[in-house]
PDB file of C-alpha atoms in Angstrom:
ATOM      1  CA  MET T   1       5.001  20.538 -33.890  1.00 44.00           C
ATOM      2  CA  SER T   2       1.277  20.644 -33.152  1.00 44.00           C
ATOM      3  CA  SER T   3       1.181  16.854 -32.759  1.00 48.00           C
ATOM      4  CA  VAL T   4       4.115  16.804 -30.323  1.00 46.00           C
ATOM      5  CA  LEU T   5       2.384  18.835 -27.591  1.00 44.00           C
ATOM      6  CA  PRO T   6      -0.716  16.597 -27.315  1.00 52.00           C
ATOM      7  CA  ARG T   7       1.499  13.523 -27.086  1.00 52.00           C
ATOM      8  CA  ALA T   8       3.630  15.153 -24.391  1.00 48.00           C
ATOM      9  CA  LYS T   9       0.511  16.105 -22.424  1.00 51.00           C
ATOM     10  CA  GLN T  10      -0.807  12.567 -22.789  1.00 53.00           C
ATOM     11  CA  ARG T  11       2.424  11.102 -21.410  1.00 54.00           C
ATOM     12  CA  ILE T  12       2.419  13.499 -18.481  1.00 56.00           C
ATOM     13  CA  SER T  13      -1.240  12.795 -17.748  1.00 80.00           C
ATOM     14  CA  ALA T  14      -0.458   9.072 -17.471  1.00 84.00           C
ATOM     15  CA  ASN T  15       1.856   9.738 -14.523  1.00 85.00           C
ATOM     16  CA  ALA T  16      -0.585  12.264 -13.049  1.00 89.00           C
ATOM     17  CA  ALA T  17      -3.432   9.762 -13.260  1.00 91.00           C
ATOM     18  CA  GLY T  18      -1.257   7.012 -11.759  1.00 92.00           C
ATOM     19  CA  VAL T  19      -0.279   9.226  -8.836  1.00 92.00           C
ATOM     20  CA  LEU T  20      -3.905  10.242  -8.248  1.00 93.00           C
ATOM     21  CA  TRP T  21      -5.157   6.634  -8.337  1.00 94.00           C
ATOM     22  CA  VAL T  22      -2.521   5.463  -5.842  1.00 94.00           C
ATOM     23  CA  THR T  23      -3.056   8.514  -3.633  1.00 94.00           C
ATOM     24  CA  ALA T  24      -6.782   7.737  -3.486  1.00 94.00           C
ATOM     25  CA  GLY T  25      -6.021   4.093  -2.659  1.00 93.00           C
ATOM     26  CA  THR T  26      -3.571   5.164   0.043  1.00 90.00           C
ATOM     27  CA  ALA T  27      -6.223   7.415   1.610  1.00 90.00           C
ATOM     28  CA  LEU T  28      -8.635   4.476   1.864  1.00 90.00           C
ATOM     29  CA  PHE T  29      -5.935   2.155   3.232  1.00 84.00           C
ATOM     30  CA  THR T  30      -5.178   4.733   5.924  1.00 82.00           C
ATOM     31  CA  ILE T  31      -8.729   4.250   7.233  1.00 80.00           C
ATOM     32  CA  ILE T  32      -8.200   0.478   7.208  1.00 75.00           C
ATOM     33  CA  PHE T  33      -4.893   0.732   9.072  1.00 71.00           C
ATOM     34  CA  ALA T  34      -6.525   3.008  11.655  1.00 70.00           C
ATOM     35  CA  SER T  35      -9.077   0.271  12.349  1.00 67.00           C
ATOM     36  CA  GLY T  36      -6.600  -1.326  14.746  1.00 60.00           C
ATOM     37  CA  LYS T  37      -6.619   1.785  16.906  1.00 62.00           C
ATOM     38  CA  LEU T  38     -10.388   2.051  16.651  1.00 62.00           C
ATOM     39  CA  ALA T  39     -10.725  -1.613  17.641  1.00 61.00           C
ATOM     40  CA  GLY T  40      -9.014  -1.191  20.985  1.00 61.00           C
ATOM     41  CA  ASP T  41      -8.841  -4.583  22.713  1.00 69.00           C
ATOM     42  CA  THR T  42     -11.727  -6.198  20.823  1.00 76.00           C
ATOM     43  CA  ALA T  43      -9.599  -7.627  17.990  1.00 76.00           C
ATOM     44  CA  SER T  44      -5.971  -8.342  17.140  1.00 79.00           C
ATOM     45  CA  ALA T  45      -4.359  -6.872  14.018  1.00 75.00           C
ATOM     46  CA  LEU T  46      -4.201 -10.339  12.418  1.00 83.00           C
ATOM     47  CA  GLN T  47      -7.877 -10.917  13.191  1.00 86.00           C
ATOM     48  CA  ILE T  48      -8.770  -7.609  11.502  1.00 82.00           C
ATOM     49  CA  LEU T  49      -6.684  -8.416   8.413  1.00 83.00           C
ATOM     50  CA  PHE T  50      -8.161 -11.903   8.144  1.00 89.00           C
ATOM     51  CA  LEU T  51     -11.747 -10.645   8.365  1.00 90.00           C
ATOM     52  CA  ARG T  52     -10.930  -7.980   5.783  1.00 88.00           C
ATOM     53  CA  TYR T  53      -9.692 -10.650   3.375  1.00 91.00           C
ATOM     54  CA  VAL T  54     -12.748 -12.851   4.012  1.00 93.00           C
ATOM     55  CA  SER T  55     -15.280 -10.097   3.340  1.00 93.00           C
ATOM     56  CA  GLY T  56     -13.165  -8.824   0.451  1.00 93.00           C
ATOM     57  CA  PHE T  57     -13.198 -12.194  -1.267  1.00 94.00           C
ATOM     58  CA  ALA T  58     -16.940 -12.548  -0.594  1.00 93.00           C
ATOM     59  CA  THR T  59     -17.560  -9.120  -2.134  1.00 93.00           C
ATOM     60  CA  LEU T  60     -15.522  -9.997  -5.227  1.00 93.00           C
ATOM     61  CA  SER T  61     -17.293 -13.336  -5.596  1.00 91.00           C
ATOM     62  CA  VAL T  62     -20.705 -11.634  -5.580  1.00 90.00           C
ATOM     63  CA  ILE T  63     -19.542  -9.039  -8.124  1.00 90.00           C
ATOM     64  CA  THR T  64     -18.126 -11.771 -10.349  1.00 89.00           C
ATOM     65  CA  LEU T  65     -21.288 -13.860 -10.227  1.00 87.00           C
ATOM     66  CA  LEU T  66     -23.510 -10.835 -10.920  1.00 88.00           C
ATOM     67  CA  SER T  67     -21.381  -9.995 -13.966  1.00 85.00           C
ATOM     68  CA  GLY T  68     -22.368 -13.372 -15.426  1.00 84.00           C
ATOM     69  CA  LYS T  69     -18.773 -14.322 -16.199  1.00 84.00           C
ATOM     70  CA  GLY T  70     -18.059 -16.567 -13.217  1.00 78.00           C
ATOM     71  CA  LEU T  71     -14.824 -17.145 -11.318  1.00 79.00           C
ATOM     72  CA  LYS T  72     -13.308 -19.263 -14.099  1.00 83.00           C
ATOM     73  CA  TYR T  73     -13.194 -16.244 -16.420  1.00 88.00           C
ATOM     74  CA  TYR T  74     -10.798 -14.554 -14.014  1.00 91.00           C
ATOM     75  CA  SER T  75      -8.484 -17.547 -13.505  1.00 90.00           C
ATOM     76  CA  SER T  76      -4.787 -16.879 -14.039  1.00 92.00           C
ATOM     77  CA  THR T  77      -2.021 -18.847 -15.727  1.00 90.00           C
ATOM     78  CA  ARG T  78       0.368 -17.336 -13.145  1.00 92.00           C
ATOM     79  CA  PRO T  79      -1.002 -18.406  -9.751  1.00 94.00           C
ATOM     80  CA  ALA T  80       2.530 -18.646  -8.320  1.00 95.00           C
ATOM     81  CA  ALA T  81       3.125 -14.937  -8.997  1.00 95.00           C
ATOM     82  CA  HIS T  82      -0.113 -14.077  -7.198  1.00 95.00           C
ATOM     83  CA  PHE T  83       0.912 -16.303  -4.284  1.00 96.00           C
ATOM     84  CA  TYR T  84       4.317 -14.605  -3.971  1.00 95.00           C
ATOM     85  CA  ARG T  85       2.623 -11.216  -4.004  1.00 94.00           C
ATOM     86  CA  ALA T  86       0.290 -12.338  -1.208  1.00 92.00           C
ATOM     87  CA  VAL T  87       3.193 -13.766   0.822  1.00 93.00           C
ATOM     88  CA  PHE T  88       5.200 -10.546   0.510  1.00 94.00           C
ATOM     89  CA  GLY T  89       2.203  -8.432   1.537  1.00 87.00           C
ATOM     90  CA  ALA T  90       0.964 -10.631   4.374  1.00 84.00           C
ATOM     91  CA  PHE T  91       4.316 -11.288   6.037  1.00 86.00           C
ATOM     92  CA  GLY T  92       5.516  -7.763   5.362  1.00 87.00           C
ATOM     93  CA  GLY T  93       2.488  -6.569   7.307  1.00 81.00           C
ATOM     94  CA  VAL T  94       3.069  -9.102  10.086  1.00 79.00           C
ATOM     95  CA  SER T  95       6.708  -7.975  10.401  1.00 86.00           C
ATOM     96  CA  ALA T  96       5.618  -4.338  10.673  1.00 83.00           C
ATOM     97  CA  ILE T  97       3.009  -5.230  13.292  1.00 75.00           C
ATOM     98  CA  HIS T  98       5.588  -7.172  15.343  1.00 77.00           C
ATOM     99  CA  ALA T  99       8.050  -4.272  15.177  1.00 82.00           C
ATOM    100  CA  ALA T 100       5.447  -1.710  16.262  1.00 76.00           C
ATOM    101  CA  ALA T 101       4.425  -3.922  19.176  1.00 71.00           C
ATOM    102  CA  ASN T 102       7.979  -4.250  20.515  1.00 79.00           C
ATOM    103  CA  MET T 103       9.503  -0.805  19.983  1.00 77.00           C
ATOM    104  CA  PRO T 104       8.208   2.771  19.851  1.00 77.00           C
ATOM    105  CA  ILE T 105       5.666   2.945  17.027  1.00 73.00           C
ATOM    106  CA  VAL T 106       7.143   6.141  15.634  1.00 74.00           C
ATOM    107  CA  ASP T 107      10.578   4.475  15.353  1.00 80.00           C
ATOM    108  CA  ALA T 108       9.102   1.382  13.683  1.00 81.00           C
ATOM    109  CA  THR T 109       7.192   3.620  11.279  1.00 81.00           C
ATOM    110  CA  ALA T 110      10.335   5.574  10.411  1.00 83.00           C
ATOM    111  CA  ILE T 111      12.179   2.353   9.528  1.00 87.00           C
ATOM    112  CA  GLY T 112       9.158   1.164   7.547  1.00 85.00           C
ATOM    113  CA  LEU T 113       9.387   4.288   5.393  1.00 85.00           C
ATOM    114  CA  LEU T 114      12.545   2.804   3.856  1.00 89.00           C
ATOM    115  CA  GLU T 115      10.094   0.723   1.817  1.00 90.00           C
ATOM    116  CA  THR T 116       9.948   3.549  -0.720  1.00 89.00           C
ATOM    117  CA  ILE T 117      13.707   3.532  -1.258  1.00 90.00           C
ATOM    118  CA  PHE T 118      13.707  -0.247  -1.672  1.00 93.00           C
ATOM    119  CA  THR T 119      10.800   0.007  -4.133  1.00 93.00           C
ATOM    120  CA  VAL T 120      12.648   2.531  -6.281  1.00 91.00           C
ATOM    121  CA  LEU T 121      15.860   0.481  -6.270  1.00 91.00           C
ATOM    122  CA  LEU T 122      14.010  -2.749  -7.100  1.00 94.00           C
ATOM    123  CA  GLY T 123      12.175  -0.980  -9.912  1.00 92.00           C
ATOM    124  CA  VAL T 124      15.503   0.005 -11.418  1.00 91.00           C
ATOM    125  CA  ALA T 125      17.194  -3.361 -10.839  1.00 92.00           C
ATOM    126  CA  LEU T 126      14.357  -5.746 -11.744  1.00 92.00           C
ATOM    127  CA  LEU T 127      12.119  -3.779 -14.096  1.00 91.00           C
ATOM    128  CA  GLY T 128      14.763  -1.710 -15.847  1.00 91.00           C
ATOM    129  CA  GLU T 129      13.117   1.582 -14.924  1.00 90.00           C
ATOM    130  CA  ARG T 130      15.159   4.722 -15.511  1.00 87.00           C
ATOM    131  CA  ILE T 131      15.384   7.567 -13.046  1.00 89.00           C
ATOM    132  CA  SER T 132      16.171  11.050 -14.319  1.00 87.00           C
ATOM    133  CA  PRO T 133      17.776  13.801 -12.201  1.00 90.00           C
ATOM    134  CA  ARG T 134      14.358  15.471 -11.919  1.00 89.00           C
ATOM    135  CA  HIS T 135      12.928  12.148 -10.761  1.00 90.00           C
ATOM    136  CA  TRP T 136      15.585  11.850  -8.040  1.00 92.00           C
ATOM    137  CA  ILE T 137      14.787  15.394  -6.885  1.00 93.00           C
ATOM    138  CA  ALA T 138      11.097  14.497  -6.537  1.00 92.00           C
ATOM    139  CA  ILE T 139      11.991  11.351  -4.574  1.00 92.00           C
ATOM    140  CA  ILE T 140      14.326  13.300  -2.267  1.00 93.00           C
ATOM    141  CA  ILE T 141      11.642  15.940  -1.669  1.00 93.00           C
ATOM    142  CA  SER T 142       9.102  13.254  -0.695  1.00 92.00           C
ATOM    143  CA  CYS T 143      11.613  11.499   1.585  1.00 91.00           C
ATOM    144  CA  THR T 144      12.529  14.804   3.211  1.00 93.00           C
ATOM    145  CA  GLY T 145       8.884  15.535   3.977  1.00 91.00           C
ATOM    146  CA  ALA T 146       8.467  12.105   5.564  1.00 90.00           C
ATOM    147  CA  ALA T 147      11.655  12.587   7.612  1.00 89.00           C
ATOM    148  CA  VAL T 148      10.465  15.985   8.867  1.00 90.00           C
ATOM    149  CA  MET T 149       7.155  14.491   9.995  1.00 85.00           C
ATOM    150  CA  MET T 150       8.851  11.566  11.743  1.00 86.00           C
ATOM    151  CA  ALA T 151      11.339  13.875  13.463  1.00 86.00           C
ATOM    152  CA  SER T 152       8.485  16.067  14.698  1.00 84.00           C
ATOM    153  CA  LYS T 153       6.919  12.995  16.278  1.00 77.00           C
ATOM    154  CA  GLY T 154      10.134  12.153  18.139  1.00 75.00           C
ATOM    155  CA  ALA T 155      11.536   9.303  16.069  1.00 73.00           C
ATOM    156  CA  PHE T 156      14.764   7.761  17.444  1.00 71.00           C
ATOM    157  CA  GLN T 157      15.025  10.206  20.353  1.00 74.00           C
ATOM    158  CA  SER T 158      15.513   7.317  22.764  1.00 70.00           C
ATOM    159  CA  LEU T 159      17.485   4.365  21.436  1.00 67.00           C
ATOM    160  CA  SER T 160      17.886   1.024  23.173  1.00 71.00           C
ATOM    161  CA  ALA T 161      19.741  -2.204  22.427  1.00 71.00           C
ATOM    162  CA  SER T 162      16.425  -3.998  22.908  1.00 72.00           C
ATOM    163  CA  TYR T 163      15.228  -2.287  19.717  1.00 74.00           C
ATOM    164  CA  LEU T 164      17.663  -4.220  17.516  1.00 82.00           C
ATOM    165  CA  TRP T 165      15.500  -7.310  17.033  1.00 87.00           C
ATOM    166  CA  PRO T 166      12.196  -5.479  16.394  1.00 86.00           C
ATOM    167  CA  ALA T 167      14.080  -2.980  14.224  1.00 88.00           C
ATOM    168  CA  ALA T 168      15.268  -5.919  12.113  1.00 91.00           C
ATOM    169  CA  PHE T 169      11.636  -6.992  11.723  1.00 90.00           C
ATOM    170  CA  ALA T 170      10.693  -3.460  10.664  1.00 89.00           C
ATOM    171  CA  LEU T 171      13.463  -3.494   8.058  1.00 92.00           C
ATOM    172  CA  VAL T 172      12.447  -6.925   6.737  1.00 93.00           C
ATOM    173  CA  GLY T 173       8.845  -5.731   6.596  1.00 91.00           C
ATOM    174  CA  ALA T 174       9.869  -2.725   4.503  1.00 92.00           C
ATOM    175  CA  ILE T 175      11.768  -4.968   2.074  1.00 95.00           C
ATOM    176  CA  LEU T 176       8.873  -7.429   1.755  1.00 95.00           C
ATOM    177  CA  ILE T 177       6.328  -4.678   1.100  1.00 92.00           C
ATOM    178  CA  ALA T 178       8.658  -3.206  -1.536  1.00 94.00           C
ATOM    179  CA  CYS T 179       8.777  -6.646  -3.165  1.00 96.00           C
ATOM    180  CA  GLU T 180       4.982  -6.709  -3.101  1.00 93.00           C
ATOM    181  CA  SER T 181       4.941  -3.391  -4.982  1.00 92.00           C
ATOM    182  CA  ILE T 182       7.094  -4.930  -7.712  1.00 95.00           C
ATOM    183  CA  MET T 183       4.740  -7.906  -7.969  1.00 95.00           C
ATOM    184  CA  ILE T 184       1.718  -5.584  -8.141  1.00 93.00           C
ATOM    185  CA  LYS T 185       3.329  -3.750 -11.062  1.00 93.00           C
ATOM    186  CA  ILE T 186       4.083  -7.005 -12.900  1.00 93.00           C
ATOM    187  CA  LEU T 187       0.605  -8.426 -12.335  1.00 94.00           C
ATOM    188  CA  ALA T 188      -1.221  -5.142 -12.985  1.00 91.00           C
ATOM    189  CA  VAL T 189       0.236  -4.973 -16.483  1.00 88.00           C
ATOM    190  CA  SER T 190      -0.452  -8.587 -17.460  1.00 88.00           C
ATOM    191  CA  GLU T 191      -3.636  -9.512 -15.538  1.00 92.00           C
ATOM    192  CA  LYS T 192      -7.197  -8.225 -15.239  1.00 91.00           C
ATOM    193  CA  PRO T 193      -7.672  -6.064 -12.113  1.00 91.00           C
ATOM    194  CA  MET T 194     -10.403  -8.421 -10.882  1.00 92.00           C
ATOM    195  CA  THR T 195      -8.040 -11.397 -11.262  1.00 94.00           C
ATOM    196  CA  VAL T 196      -5.386  -9.691  -9.154  1.00 93.00           C
ATOM    197  CA  LEU T 197      -7.952  -8.841  -6.486  1.00 93.00           C
ATOM    198  CA  LEU T 198      -9.453 -12.325  -6.339  1.00 94.00           C
ATOM    199  CA  TYR T 199      -6.125 -14.086  -5.969  1.00 95.00           C
ATOM    200  CA  VAL T 200      -4.622 -11.784  -3.332  1.00 92.00           C
ATOM    201  CA  ASN T 201      -7.740 -12.012  -1.148  1.00 93.00           C
ATOM    202  CA  ALA T 202      -7.983 -15.805  -1.532  1.00 94.00           C
ATOM    203  CA  PHE T 203      -4.318 -16.326  -0.704  1.00 95.00           C
ATOM    204  CA  GLY T 204      -4.585 -13.785   2.131  1.00 92.00           C
ATOM    205  CA  ILE T 205      -7.286 -15.931   3.758  1.00 94.00           C
ATOM    206  CA  LEU T 206      -5.095 -19.043   3.500  1.00 94.00           C
ATOM    207  CA  LEU T 207      -1.970 -17.341   4.829  1.00 92.00           C
ATOM    208  CA  LEU T 208      -3.603 -15.564   7.776  1.00 91.00           C
ATOM    209  CA  SER T 209      -6.196 -18.101   8.905  1.00 92.00           C
ATOM    210  CA  VAL T 210      -3.945 -19.865  11.435  1.00 93.00           C
ATOM    211  CA  PRO T 211      -2.174 -16.749  12.805  1.00 90.00           C
ATOM    212  CA  ALA T 212      -5.549 -14.996  13.106  1.00 90.00           C
ATOM    213  CA  PHE T 213      -7.071 -17.966  14.945  1.00 91.00           C
ATOM    214  CA  LEU T 214      -4.159 -18.074  17.398  1.00 92.00           C
ATOM    215  CA  THR T 215      -4.537 -14.368  18.229  1.00 88.00           C
ATOM    216  CA  TRP T 216      -8.355 -14.176  18.075  1.00 90.00           C
ATOM    217  CA  ARG T 217      -9.866 -12.107  20.878  1.00 86.00           C
ATOM    218  CA  SER T 218     -13.616 -11.766  20.444  1.00 80.00           C
ATOM    219  CA  THR T 219     -16.098 -14.077  18.702  1.00 80.00           C
ATOM    220  CA  ASP T 220     -19.027 -11.719  19.204  1.00 83.00           C
ATOM    221  CA  LEU T 221     -20.583 -10.767  15.844  1.00 79.00           C
ATOM    222  CA  HIS T 222     -21.175  -7.215  17.023  1.00 80.00           C
ATOM    223  CA  ASP T 223     -17.442  -6.820  17.668  1.00 79.00           C
ATOM    224  CA  ASN T 224     -16.361  -8.359  14.359  1.00 83.00           C
ATOM    225  CA  LEU T 225     -18.944  -6.868  12.001  1.00 84.00           C
ATOM    226  CA  PRO T 226     -17.084  -3.531  11.557  1.00 83.00           C
ATOM    227  CA  PHE T 227     -13.984  -5.416  10.388  1.00 83.00           C
ATOM    228  CA  LEU T 228     -16.012  -7.465   7.928  1.00 87.00           C
ATOM    229  CA  LEU T 229     -17.263  -4.184   6.495  1.00 85.00           C
ATOM    230  CA  LEU T 230     -13.650  -3.234   5.765  1.00 85.00           C
ATOM    231  CA  GLY T 231     -13.633  -5.768   2.903  1.00 88.00           C
ATOM    232  CA  PRO T 232     -15.447  -3.631   0.305  1.00 91.00           C
ATOM    233  CA  LEU T 233     -13.358  -0.616   1.339  1.00 90.00           C
ATOM    234  CA  ALA T 234     -10.141  -2.611   0.937  1.00 88.00           C
ATOM    235  CA  ILE T 235     -11.285  -3.920  -2.467  1.00 91.00           C
ATOM    236  CA  THR T 236     -11.844  -0.354  -3.639  1.00 93.00           C
ATOM    237  CA  ALA T 237      -8.438   0.730  -2.326  1.00 92.00           C
ATOM    238  CA  GLN T 238      -6.693  -2.234  -3.959  1.00 90.00           C
ATOM    239  CA  TYR T 239      -8.453  -1.527  -7.255  1.00 93.00           C
ATOM    240  CA  PHE T 240      -7.270   2.097  -7.170  1.00 95.00           C
ATOM    241  CA  VAL T 241      -3.680   0.994  -6.523  1.00 93.00           C
ATOM    242  CA  ILE T 242      -3.761  -1.546  -9.372  1.00 93.00           C
ATOM    243  CA  LYS T 243      -5.116   1.123 -11.741  1.00 92.00           C
ATOM    244  CA  GLY T 244      -2.277   3.401 -10.725  1.00 93.00           C
ATOM    245  CA  PHE T 245       0.376   0.746 -11.258  1.00 93.00           C
ATOM    246  CA  ARG T 246      -0.959   0.109 -14.767  1.00 91.00           C
ATOM    247  CA  LEU T 247      -0.217   3.725 -15.639  1.00 90.00           C
ATOM    248  CA  ALA T 248       3.104   4.604 -14.003  1.00 90.00           C
ATOM    249  CA  ASP T 249       6.418   3.060 -12.960  1.00 91.00           C
ATOM    250  CA  VAL T 250       6.923   1.824  -9.397  1.00 91.00           C
ATOM    251  CA  SER T 251       9.812   4.278  -9.050  1.00 90.00           C
ATOM    252  CA  VAL T 252       7.268   7.068  -9.565  1.00 91.00           C
ATOM    253  CA  LEU T 253       4.532   5.589  -7.394  1.00 92.00           C
ATOM    254  CA  GLY T 254       6.755   4.345  -4.549  1.00 90.00           C
ATOM    255  CA  PRO T 255       7.197   7.788  -2.930  1.00 91.00           C
ATOM    256  CA  VAL T 256       3.436   8.391  -3.203  1.00 91.00           C
ATOM    257  CA  SER T 257       3.044   5.951  -0.312  1.00 86.00           C
ATOM    258  CA  TYR T 258       4.345   8.719   1.979  1.00 87.00           C
ATOM    259  CA  THR T 259       0.972  10.430   1.590  1.00 88.00           C
ATOM    260  CA  TRP T 260      -0.440   7.937   4.091  1.00 83.00           C
ATOM    261  CA  ILE T 261       1.364   9.920   6.801  1.00 83.00           C
ATOM    262  CA  VAL T 262      -0.520  13.016   5.696  1.00 86.00           C
ATOM    263  CA  PHE T 263      -3.841  11.158   5.658  1.00 86.00           C
ATOM    264  CA  ALA T 264      -3.061   9.591   9.044  1.00 81.00           C
ATOM    265  CA  ALA T 265      -2.433  13.045  10.527  1.00 82.00           C
ATOM    266  CA  LEU T 266      -5.691  14.298   8.990  1.00 85.00           C
ATOM    267  CA  LEU T 267      -7.594  11.283  10.325  1.00 80.00           C
ATOM    268  CA  GLY T 268      -6.043  11.769  13.751  1.00 80.00           C
ATOM    269  CA  PHE T 269      -7.238  15.371  13.766  1.00 83.00           C
ATOM    270  CA  LEU T 270     -10.779  14.645  12.551  1.00 83.00           C
ATOM    271  CA  VAL T 271     -11.469  11.432  14.510  1.00 77.00           C
ATOM    272  CA  PHE T 272      -9.154  11.419  17.532  1.00 71.00           C
ATOM    273  CA  GLY T 273      -8.772  15.160  18.096  1.00 78.00           C
ATOM    274  CA  GLU T 274      -4.982  15.018  17.624  1.00 75.00           C
ATOM    275  CA  ILE T 275      -3.664  18.500  16.849  1.00 82.00           C
ATOM    276  CA  PRO T 276      -0.819  18.371  14.269  1.00 81.00           C
ATOM    277  CA  ASP T 277       2.339  20.227  15.269  1.00 84.00           C
ATOM    278  CA  THR T 278       4.373  22.543  13.063  1.00 89.00           C
ATOM    279  CA  GLY T 279       6.715  19.755  11.941  1.00 86.00           C
ATOM    280  CA  THR T 280       3.777  17.617  10.829  1.00 84.00           C
ATOM    281  CA  ILE T 281       2.283  20.467   8.786  1.00 88.00           C
ATOM    282  CA  VAL T 282       5.616  21.386   7.184  1.00 92.00           C
ATOM    283  CA  GLY T 283       6.387  17.748   6.402  1.00 89.00           C
ATOM    284  CA  ALA T 284       2.939  17.268   4.862  1.00 89.00           C
ATOM    285  CA  VAL T 285       3.415  20.291   2.602  1.00 92.00           C
ATOM    286  CA  ILE T 286       6.816  18.980   1.468  1.00 93.00           C
ATOM    287  CA  ILE T 287       5.342  15.541   0.698  1.00 92.00           C
ATOM    288  CA  VAL T 288       2.591  17.162  -1.376  1.00 91.00           C
ATOM    289  CA  ILE T 289       5.200  19.154  -3.315  1.00 93.00           C
ATOM    290  CA  GLY T 290       7.138  15.939  -3.974  1.00 92.00           C
ATOM    291  CA  GLY T 291       3.951  14.222  -5.124  1.00 90.00           C
ATOM    292  CA  ILE T 292       3.141  17.021  -7.563  1.00 89.00           C
ATOM    293  CA  ASN T 293       6.642  16.755  -9.033  1.00 89.00           C
ATOM    294  CA  LEU T 294       6.223  12.993  -9.440  1.00 90.00           C
ATOM    295  CA  ALA T 295       2.890  13.505 -11.192  1.00 86.00           C
ATOM    296  CA  LEU T 296       4.524  15.840 -13.710  1.00 84.00           C
ATOM    297  CA  LEU T 297       7.288  13.389 -14.647  1.00 82.00           C
ATOM    298  CA  LYS T 298       7.337  11.872 -18.115  1.00 68.00           C
ATOM    299  CA  PRO T 299       6.315   8.183 -17.880  1.00 59.00           C
ATOM    300  CA  GLY T 300       8.588   5.353 -18.957  1.00 54.00           C
ATOM    301  CA  PRO T 301       8.019   3.624 -22.308  1.00 50.00           C
ATOM    302  CA  GLY T 302       6.392   0.594 -20.660  1.00 46.00           C
ATOM    303  CA  SER T 303       3.628   2.524 -18.944  1.00 48.00           C
ATOM    304  CA  ASP T 304       0.083   2.699 -20.248  1.00 47.00           C
ATOM    305  CA  GLN T 305      -1.315   5.996 -21.395  1.00 42.00           C
ATOM    306  CA  VAL T 306      -4.616   7.554 -20.472  1.00 40.00           C
TER     307      VAL T 306
END
């Protein structure tokens, strides 16, 4: 009996650690996503993403060389899987950007939140993950919190037929990002974290170079330097997410992505002076409750332990 309790605590701590890692990564990514608002008219979203990938890859290259192992040590026998992951992430982001540019941002964001549902379903269908009744309750709690926050911001209060096309892009973006989550889980288990980071940043540069060039706004170094500095921040965030996916199932970690709404509201308050309304506060509390329940779930048999 005495040996059962430590093992149970160890299994629970694996999910808790996974949730904490991904939550930390999500907090850092929230700062990166807010860079578009901070940029104003000095840079397009694609330009910012491209520069982030460039500086990210440069940062990783320096770290690799300083480690004395060289880039060859981190080569992968599965480059196609890394490429698919990069495609899903890059074009999922582009779809979300297009949707937000052509319909109310709050509506596009609300549709994008379906990513979590798709991630959970894909985890069950493709990875064989099992979802217990308690797990479903935690997912529903997290989704409810996100819905409350979106409703408080006025999502879908004014519908228009012109929204159909951008709404389709938002939906496709949610599906693609969910697919990226599945690929992150697969690669996180089988590859070194540094390998995953190197490949996604290299492929990101290749995929976004032309779109970024076509939408480039400013070539002034002073304007672009802040976005180059996002690279190390993005590398740290990506590393946190990979660590989390090594520990817990995607069906557990998928709903954790809703915490970005909480961090976005906090960032809006601290940086932009945006006062959160009652719905935002209530929704944030519900999301936190859902996250705590997810952290306390027993991990699946394929998850690493801490």
